[in-house]
Coordinates of C-alpha atoms in Angstrom, one line a residue:
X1 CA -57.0 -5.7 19.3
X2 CA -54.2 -7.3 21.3
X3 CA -54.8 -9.5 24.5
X4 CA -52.7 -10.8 26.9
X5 CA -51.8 -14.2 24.7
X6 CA -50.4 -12.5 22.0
X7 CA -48.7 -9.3 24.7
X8 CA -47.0 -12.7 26.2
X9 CA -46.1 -14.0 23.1
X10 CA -44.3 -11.2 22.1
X11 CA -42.8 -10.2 25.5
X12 CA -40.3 -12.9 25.2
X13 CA -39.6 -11.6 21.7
X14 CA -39.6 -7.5 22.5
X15 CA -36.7 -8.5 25.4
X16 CA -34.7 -10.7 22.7
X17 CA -34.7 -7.6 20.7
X18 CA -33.6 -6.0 23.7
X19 CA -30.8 -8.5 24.5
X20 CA -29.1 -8.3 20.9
X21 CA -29.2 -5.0 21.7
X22 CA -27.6 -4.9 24.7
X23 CA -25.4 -7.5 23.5
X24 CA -23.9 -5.0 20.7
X25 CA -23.7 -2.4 24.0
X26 CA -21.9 -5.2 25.9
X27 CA -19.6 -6.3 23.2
X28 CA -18.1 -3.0 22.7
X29 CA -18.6 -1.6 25.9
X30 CA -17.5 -3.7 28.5
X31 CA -13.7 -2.5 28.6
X32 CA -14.9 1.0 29.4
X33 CA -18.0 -0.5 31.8
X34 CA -17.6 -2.9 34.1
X35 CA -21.9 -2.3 34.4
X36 CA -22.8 -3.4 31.3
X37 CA -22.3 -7.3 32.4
X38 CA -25.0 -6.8 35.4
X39 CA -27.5 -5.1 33.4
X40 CA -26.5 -7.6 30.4
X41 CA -27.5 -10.7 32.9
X42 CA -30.3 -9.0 34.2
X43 CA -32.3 -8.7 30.6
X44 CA -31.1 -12.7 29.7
X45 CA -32.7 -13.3 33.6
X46 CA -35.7 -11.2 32.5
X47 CA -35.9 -13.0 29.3
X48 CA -35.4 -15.9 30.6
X49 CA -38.2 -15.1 33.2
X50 CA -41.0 -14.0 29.9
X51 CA -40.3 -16.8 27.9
X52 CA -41.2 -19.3 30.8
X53 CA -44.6 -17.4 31.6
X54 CA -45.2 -17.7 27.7
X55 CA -44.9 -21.4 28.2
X56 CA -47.1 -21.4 30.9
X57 CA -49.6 -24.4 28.6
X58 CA -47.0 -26.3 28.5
X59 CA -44.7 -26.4 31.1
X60 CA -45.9 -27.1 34.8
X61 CA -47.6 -23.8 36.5
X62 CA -45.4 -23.3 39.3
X63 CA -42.2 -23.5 37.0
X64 CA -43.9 -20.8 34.9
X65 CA -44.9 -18.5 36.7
X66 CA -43.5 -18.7 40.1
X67 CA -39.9 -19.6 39.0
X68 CA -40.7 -16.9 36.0
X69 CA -41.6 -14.4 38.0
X70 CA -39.0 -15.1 40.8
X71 CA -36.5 -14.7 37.8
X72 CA -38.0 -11.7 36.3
X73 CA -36.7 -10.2 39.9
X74 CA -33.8 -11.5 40.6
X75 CA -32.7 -9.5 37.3
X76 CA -34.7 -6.3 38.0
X77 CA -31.8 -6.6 40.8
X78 CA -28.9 -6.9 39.0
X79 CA -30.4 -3.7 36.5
X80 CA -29.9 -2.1 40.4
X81 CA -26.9 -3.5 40.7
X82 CA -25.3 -2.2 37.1
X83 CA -26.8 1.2 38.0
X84 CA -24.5 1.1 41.7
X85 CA -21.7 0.1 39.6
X86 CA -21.8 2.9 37.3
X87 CA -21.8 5.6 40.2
X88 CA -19.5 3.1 42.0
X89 CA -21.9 2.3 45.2
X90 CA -22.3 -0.4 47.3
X91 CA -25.3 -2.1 47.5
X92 CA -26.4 -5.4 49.8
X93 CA -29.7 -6.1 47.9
X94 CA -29.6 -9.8 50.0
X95 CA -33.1 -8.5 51.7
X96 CA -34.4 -8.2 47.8
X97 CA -33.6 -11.9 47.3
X98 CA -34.8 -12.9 50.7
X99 CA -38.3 -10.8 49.7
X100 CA -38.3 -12.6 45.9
X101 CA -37.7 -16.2 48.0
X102 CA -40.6 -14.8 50.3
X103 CA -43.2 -13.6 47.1
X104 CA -42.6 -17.3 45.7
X105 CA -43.9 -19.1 48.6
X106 CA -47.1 -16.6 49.1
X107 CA -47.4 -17.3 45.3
X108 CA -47.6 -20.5 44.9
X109 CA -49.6 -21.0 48.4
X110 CA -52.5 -18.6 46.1
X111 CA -52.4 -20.5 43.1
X112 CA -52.5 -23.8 44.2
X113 CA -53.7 -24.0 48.2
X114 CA -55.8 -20.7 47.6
X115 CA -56.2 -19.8 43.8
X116 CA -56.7 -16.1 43.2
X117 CA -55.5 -14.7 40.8
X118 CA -56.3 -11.2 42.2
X119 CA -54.1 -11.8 44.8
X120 CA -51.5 -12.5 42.8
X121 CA -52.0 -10.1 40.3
X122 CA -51.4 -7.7 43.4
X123 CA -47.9 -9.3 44.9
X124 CA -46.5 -9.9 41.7
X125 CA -47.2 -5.9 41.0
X126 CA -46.0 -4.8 44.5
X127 CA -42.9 -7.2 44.3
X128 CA -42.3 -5.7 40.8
X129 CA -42.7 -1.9 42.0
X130 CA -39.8 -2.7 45.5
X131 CA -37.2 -4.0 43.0
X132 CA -38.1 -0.7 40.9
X133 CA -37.9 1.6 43.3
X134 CA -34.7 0.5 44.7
X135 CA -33.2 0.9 41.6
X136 CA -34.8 4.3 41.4
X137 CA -33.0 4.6 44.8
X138 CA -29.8 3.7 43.8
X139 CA -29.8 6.4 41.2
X140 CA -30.8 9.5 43.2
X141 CA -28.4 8.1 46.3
X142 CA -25.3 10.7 46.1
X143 CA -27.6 13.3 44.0
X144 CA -25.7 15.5 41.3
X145 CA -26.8 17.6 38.3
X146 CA -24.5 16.1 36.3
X147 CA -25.7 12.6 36.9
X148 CA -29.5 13.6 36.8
X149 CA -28.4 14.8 33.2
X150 CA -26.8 10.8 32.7
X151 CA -29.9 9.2 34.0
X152 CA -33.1 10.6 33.7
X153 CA -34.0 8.6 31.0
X154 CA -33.4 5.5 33.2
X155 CA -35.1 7.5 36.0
X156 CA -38.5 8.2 33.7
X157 CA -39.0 4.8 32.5
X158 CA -38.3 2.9 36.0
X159 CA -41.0 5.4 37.3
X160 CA -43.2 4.3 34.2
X161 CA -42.3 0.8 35.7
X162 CA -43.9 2.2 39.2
X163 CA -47.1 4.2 38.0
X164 CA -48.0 0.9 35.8
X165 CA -48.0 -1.1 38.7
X166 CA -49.6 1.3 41.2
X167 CA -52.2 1.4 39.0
X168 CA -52.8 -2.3 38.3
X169 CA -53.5 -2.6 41.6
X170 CA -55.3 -0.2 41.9
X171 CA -57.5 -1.7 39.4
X172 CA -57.3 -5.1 41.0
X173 CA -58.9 -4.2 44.0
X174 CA -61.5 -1.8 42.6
X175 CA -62.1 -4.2 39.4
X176 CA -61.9 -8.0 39.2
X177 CA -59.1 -8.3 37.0
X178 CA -60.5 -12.0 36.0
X179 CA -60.6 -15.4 36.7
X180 CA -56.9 -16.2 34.5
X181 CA -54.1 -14.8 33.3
X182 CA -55.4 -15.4 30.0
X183 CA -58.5 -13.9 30.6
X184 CA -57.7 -11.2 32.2
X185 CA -59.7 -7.9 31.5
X186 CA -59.0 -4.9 28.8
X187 CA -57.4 -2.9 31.2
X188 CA -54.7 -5.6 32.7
X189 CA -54.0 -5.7 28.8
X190 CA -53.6 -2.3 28.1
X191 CA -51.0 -2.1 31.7
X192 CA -49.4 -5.3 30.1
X193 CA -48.8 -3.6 27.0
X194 CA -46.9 -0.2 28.4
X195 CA -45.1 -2.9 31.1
X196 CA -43.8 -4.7 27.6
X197 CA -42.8 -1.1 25.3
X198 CA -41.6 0.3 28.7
X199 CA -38.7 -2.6 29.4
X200 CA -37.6 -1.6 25.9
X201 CA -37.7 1.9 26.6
X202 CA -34.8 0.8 29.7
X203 CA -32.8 -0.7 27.5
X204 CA -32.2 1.9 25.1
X205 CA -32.1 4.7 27.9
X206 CA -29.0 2.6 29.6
X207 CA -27.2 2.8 26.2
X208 CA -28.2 6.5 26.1
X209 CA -27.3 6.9 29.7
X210 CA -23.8 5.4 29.0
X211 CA -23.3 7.2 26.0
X212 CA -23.8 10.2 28.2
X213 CA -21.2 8.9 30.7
X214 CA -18.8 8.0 27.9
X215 CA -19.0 11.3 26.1
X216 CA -18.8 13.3 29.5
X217 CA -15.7 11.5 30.7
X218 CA -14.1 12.1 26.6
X219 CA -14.5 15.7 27.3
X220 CA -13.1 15.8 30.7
X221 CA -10.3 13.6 29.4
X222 CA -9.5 15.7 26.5
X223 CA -9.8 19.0 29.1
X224 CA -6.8 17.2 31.3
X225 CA -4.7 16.3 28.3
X226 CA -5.2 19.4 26.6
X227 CA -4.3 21.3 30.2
X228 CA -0.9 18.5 30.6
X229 CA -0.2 19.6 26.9
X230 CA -0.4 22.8 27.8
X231 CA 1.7 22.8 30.9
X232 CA 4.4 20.5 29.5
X233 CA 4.5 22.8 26.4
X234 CA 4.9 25.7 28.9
X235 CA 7.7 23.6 31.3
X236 CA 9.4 23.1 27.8
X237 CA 9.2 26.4 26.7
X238 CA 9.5 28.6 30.2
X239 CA 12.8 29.2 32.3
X240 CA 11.6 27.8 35.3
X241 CA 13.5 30.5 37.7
X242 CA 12.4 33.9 35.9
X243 CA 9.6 32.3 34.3
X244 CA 10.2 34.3 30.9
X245 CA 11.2 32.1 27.3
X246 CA 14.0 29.9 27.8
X247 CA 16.7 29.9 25.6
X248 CA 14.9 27.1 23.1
X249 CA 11.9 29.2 22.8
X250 CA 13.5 32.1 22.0
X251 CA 15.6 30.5 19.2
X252 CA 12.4 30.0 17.8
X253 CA 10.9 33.2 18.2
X254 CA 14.0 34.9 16.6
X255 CA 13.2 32.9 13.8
X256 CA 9.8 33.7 13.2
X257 CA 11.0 37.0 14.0
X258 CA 13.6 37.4 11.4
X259 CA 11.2 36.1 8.8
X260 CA 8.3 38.4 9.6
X261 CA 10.9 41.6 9.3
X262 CA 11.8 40.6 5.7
X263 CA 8.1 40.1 5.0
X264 CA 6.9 43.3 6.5
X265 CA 10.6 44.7 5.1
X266 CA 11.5 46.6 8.3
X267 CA 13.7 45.9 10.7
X268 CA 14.4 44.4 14.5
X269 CA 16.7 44.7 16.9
X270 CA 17.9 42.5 20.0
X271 CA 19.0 43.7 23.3
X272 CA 21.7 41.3 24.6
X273 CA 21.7 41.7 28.1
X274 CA 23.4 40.7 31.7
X275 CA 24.1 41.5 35.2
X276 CA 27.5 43.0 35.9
X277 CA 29.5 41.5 38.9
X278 CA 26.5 38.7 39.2
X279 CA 29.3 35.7 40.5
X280 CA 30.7 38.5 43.1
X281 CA 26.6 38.5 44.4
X282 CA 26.5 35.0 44.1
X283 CA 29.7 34.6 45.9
X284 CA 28.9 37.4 49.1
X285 CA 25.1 36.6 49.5
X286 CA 25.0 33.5 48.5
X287 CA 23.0 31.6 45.3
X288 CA 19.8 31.9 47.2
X289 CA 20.2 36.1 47.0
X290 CA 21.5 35.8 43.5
X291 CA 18.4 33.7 42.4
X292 CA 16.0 36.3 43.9
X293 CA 18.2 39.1 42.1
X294 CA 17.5 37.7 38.8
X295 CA 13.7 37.0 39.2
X296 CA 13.4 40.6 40.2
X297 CA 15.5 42.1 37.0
X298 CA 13.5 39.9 35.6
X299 CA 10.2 41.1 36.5
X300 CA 11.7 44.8 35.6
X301 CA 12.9 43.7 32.0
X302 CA 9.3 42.5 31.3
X303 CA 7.5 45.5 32.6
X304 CA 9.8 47.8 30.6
X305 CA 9.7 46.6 27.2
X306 CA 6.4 46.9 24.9
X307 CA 3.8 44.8 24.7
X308 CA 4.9 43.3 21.1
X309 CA 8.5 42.6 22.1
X310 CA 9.8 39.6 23.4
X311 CA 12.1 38.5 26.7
X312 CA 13.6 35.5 27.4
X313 CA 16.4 34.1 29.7
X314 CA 19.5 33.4 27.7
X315 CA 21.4 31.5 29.9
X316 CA 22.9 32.3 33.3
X317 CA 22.2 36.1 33.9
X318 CA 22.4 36.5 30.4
X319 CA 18.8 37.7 29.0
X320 CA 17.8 38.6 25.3
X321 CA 15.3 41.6 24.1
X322 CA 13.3 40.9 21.1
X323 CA 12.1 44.5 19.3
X324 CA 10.2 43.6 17.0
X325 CA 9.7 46.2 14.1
X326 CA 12.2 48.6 16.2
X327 CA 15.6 50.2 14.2
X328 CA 18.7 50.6 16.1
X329 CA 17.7 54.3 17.3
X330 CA 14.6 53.3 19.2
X331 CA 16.1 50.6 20.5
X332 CA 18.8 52.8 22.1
X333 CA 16.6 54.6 23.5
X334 CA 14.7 51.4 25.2
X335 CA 18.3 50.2 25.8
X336 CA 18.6 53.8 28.3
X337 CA 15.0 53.1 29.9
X338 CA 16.1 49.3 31.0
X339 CA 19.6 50.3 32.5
X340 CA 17.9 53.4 34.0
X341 CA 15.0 51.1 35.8
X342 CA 17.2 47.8 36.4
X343 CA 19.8 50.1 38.1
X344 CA 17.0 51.3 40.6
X345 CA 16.0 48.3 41.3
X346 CA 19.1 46.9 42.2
X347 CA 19.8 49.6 44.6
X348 CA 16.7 48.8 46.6
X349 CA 18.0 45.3 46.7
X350 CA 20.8 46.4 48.1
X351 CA 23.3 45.5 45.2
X352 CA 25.3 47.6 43.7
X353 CA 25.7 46.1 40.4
X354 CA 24.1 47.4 36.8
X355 CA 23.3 45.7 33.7
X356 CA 25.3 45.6 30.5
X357 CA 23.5 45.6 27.2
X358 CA 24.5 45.0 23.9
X359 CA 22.0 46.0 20.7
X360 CA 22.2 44.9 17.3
X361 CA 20.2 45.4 14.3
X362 CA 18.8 43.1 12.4
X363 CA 18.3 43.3 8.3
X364 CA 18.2 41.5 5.3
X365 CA 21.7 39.5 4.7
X366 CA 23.0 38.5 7.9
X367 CA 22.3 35.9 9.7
X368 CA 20.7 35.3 13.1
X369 CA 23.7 34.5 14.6
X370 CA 25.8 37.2 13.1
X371 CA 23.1 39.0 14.4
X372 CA 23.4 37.9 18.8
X373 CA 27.4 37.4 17.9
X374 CA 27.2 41.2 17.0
X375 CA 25.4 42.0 20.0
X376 CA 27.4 40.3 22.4
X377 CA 30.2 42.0 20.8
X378 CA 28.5 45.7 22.1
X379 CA 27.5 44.5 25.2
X380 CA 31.3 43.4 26.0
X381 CA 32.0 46.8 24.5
X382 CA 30.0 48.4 27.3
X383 CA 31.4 46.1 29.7
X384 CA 34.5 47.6 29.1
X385 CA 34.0 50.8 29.1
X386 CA 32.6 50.7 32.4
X387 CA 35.6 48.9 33.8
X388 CA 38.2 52.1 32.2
X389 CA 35.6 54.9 33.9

């Protein structure tokens, strides 16, 4: 059965373990978490503060345990501290340091003025459970789901840390916890023991914890560079007036167009497209009116073509139709629809002008831009017979 010699002998060990640990966390952390260092110097203070209670037989008693315990503290503060850093709070913990300076003196006045160990056995566990719980405060200060979800790990084994130590004083003042530290009874073993596994237990839920972090900030990092990507690729691809393909975008889509009509074997056609008169607007109402004109032709455009064709600003007031799996006879007749609505519209506006539109037909063994030279050709065609009526 384990007592309290071999629980301190292996203390000091269990928090190296924890240190090389943390040391791997620290190494290839610390770019990414300016916490880690706190927490890292807190566990070499804590060590630091085991190994000299260990050596309590050989080392003078007031350096061991006072000084040990003092140091055991002072780097349950700095695991506060890391934790403020992480949610990026400000903490003053100088009343901590002042109440650890305080605990010293009242600890070495009842080990060597007044020796009992009960006493101390009680303010070393109540000096242990303040630094606890105002690192348990510094985590559920500016309470959020999604933090809870980074640190309840943390949370459940500082309020391991708490219950221990309520309950070994508890037993202290029902129980005579004994006359040494050495000798101390079953029970301050046993509390000893799940002090010990529970200091471990912190050390891998701050690497959990920060894993957490790290993985939650990926996603939302990947979320905004996937929503820039998305918004670039639509700046790059939009017309930022009409807000329909630019010309770029349409190229492409042509493209794939063409190639899906000789894989499918049927053909498409392209309404070539603009605004007669549009520099006499420009030049009576000024560029402000004729901007407006074109976002509302083309809002009209968009709502009258189908749901599988394509629209996209060409250049100017120049716009280009793609029907996709449409011969030259339906597209006439969407040709007819678009005048008929884009003429209404302009007459609400206020403008008297009507749109010109050129189709042309697109099958195997000509090329694309045979195929938009062609319909420029009819929509000049049309332009021209407008101007003889």
């Amino acid at each position: 059965m384990l007592d309290l010699r071999t629980i301190t002998f292996i203390h000091p060990l269990a928090n190296l373990l924890a240190i090389l640990y943390l040391y791997f966390i620290y190494k290839n952390g610390r770019k990414y978490f300016k916490a880690i260092t706190p927490f890292f110097n807190g566990y070499l203070l804590i060590l630091l503060g085991t190994t000299l209670i260990f050596l309590r037989e050989v080392i003078p008693f007031v350096i061991s345990t006072t000084i040990g315990n003092g140091i055991i503290f002072i780097g349950m503060i700095f695991v506060a501290k890391s934790l403020s850093m992480i949610y990026n709070q400000k903490i003053k913990p100088n009343k901590l340091y002042v109440l650890v300076f305080i605990y010293s003196l009242f600890n070495i006045y009842f080990t060597i003025s007044y020796d009992n160990f009960t006493v101390r056995v009680i303010l070393f566990s109540s000096m242990f459970i303040i630094t606890t719980l105002y690192a348990i405060r510094v985590l559920l200060k500016d309470f959020t789901e999604e933090k809870f979800n980074d640190y309840l790990m943390i949370l459940i084994s500082l309020s391991i840390f708490v219950i221990t130590y309520i309950v070994r004083i508890i037993f202290a003042l029902i129980y005579d916890p004994g006359v040494g530290f050495f000798e101390s009874s079953n029970t301050e073993v046993v509390l000893s023991a799940i002090s010990m596994f529970n200091g471990i237990l912190l050390v891998i839920s701050f690497g959990i914890m920060l894993h957490n972090i790290l993985i939650r900030k990926l996603d939302k990092y990947h979320k905004e560079t996937e929503e820039k990507y998305f918004f670039e690729k639509e700046r790059a691809e939009k017309d930022q007036l009409s807000g329909l393909n630019n010309r770029s975008k349409l190229e492409e889509l042509l493209d794939y167009t063409a190639k899906e009509s000789l894989k499918i074997k049927k053909p498409f056609s392209i309404l070539f497209l603009d605004i007669d008169d549009f520099k006499v607007i420009n030049d009576t109402f000024g560029h402000a009116e004729g901007d407006r004109v074109l976002k509302e032709v083309s809002e009209v455009l968009a709502n009258s073509i189908r749901e599988t064709d394509i629209i996209g600003r060409w250049g100017g007031d120049e716009f280009l139709i793609i029907l996709r799996q449409c011969d030259f006879e339906n597209a006439h007749r969407i040709k007819e629809v678009i005048s008929s609505n884009v003429k209404e519209k302009l007459l609400v506006l206020g403008k008297g002008a009507m749109v010109s539109i050129g189709i042309s037909e697109y099958n195997k063994g000509i090329t694309l831009e045979d195929l938009i030279k062609k319909a420029d050709e009819n929509l000049y065609i049309e332009k021209n017979k407008k101007k003889m009526r």
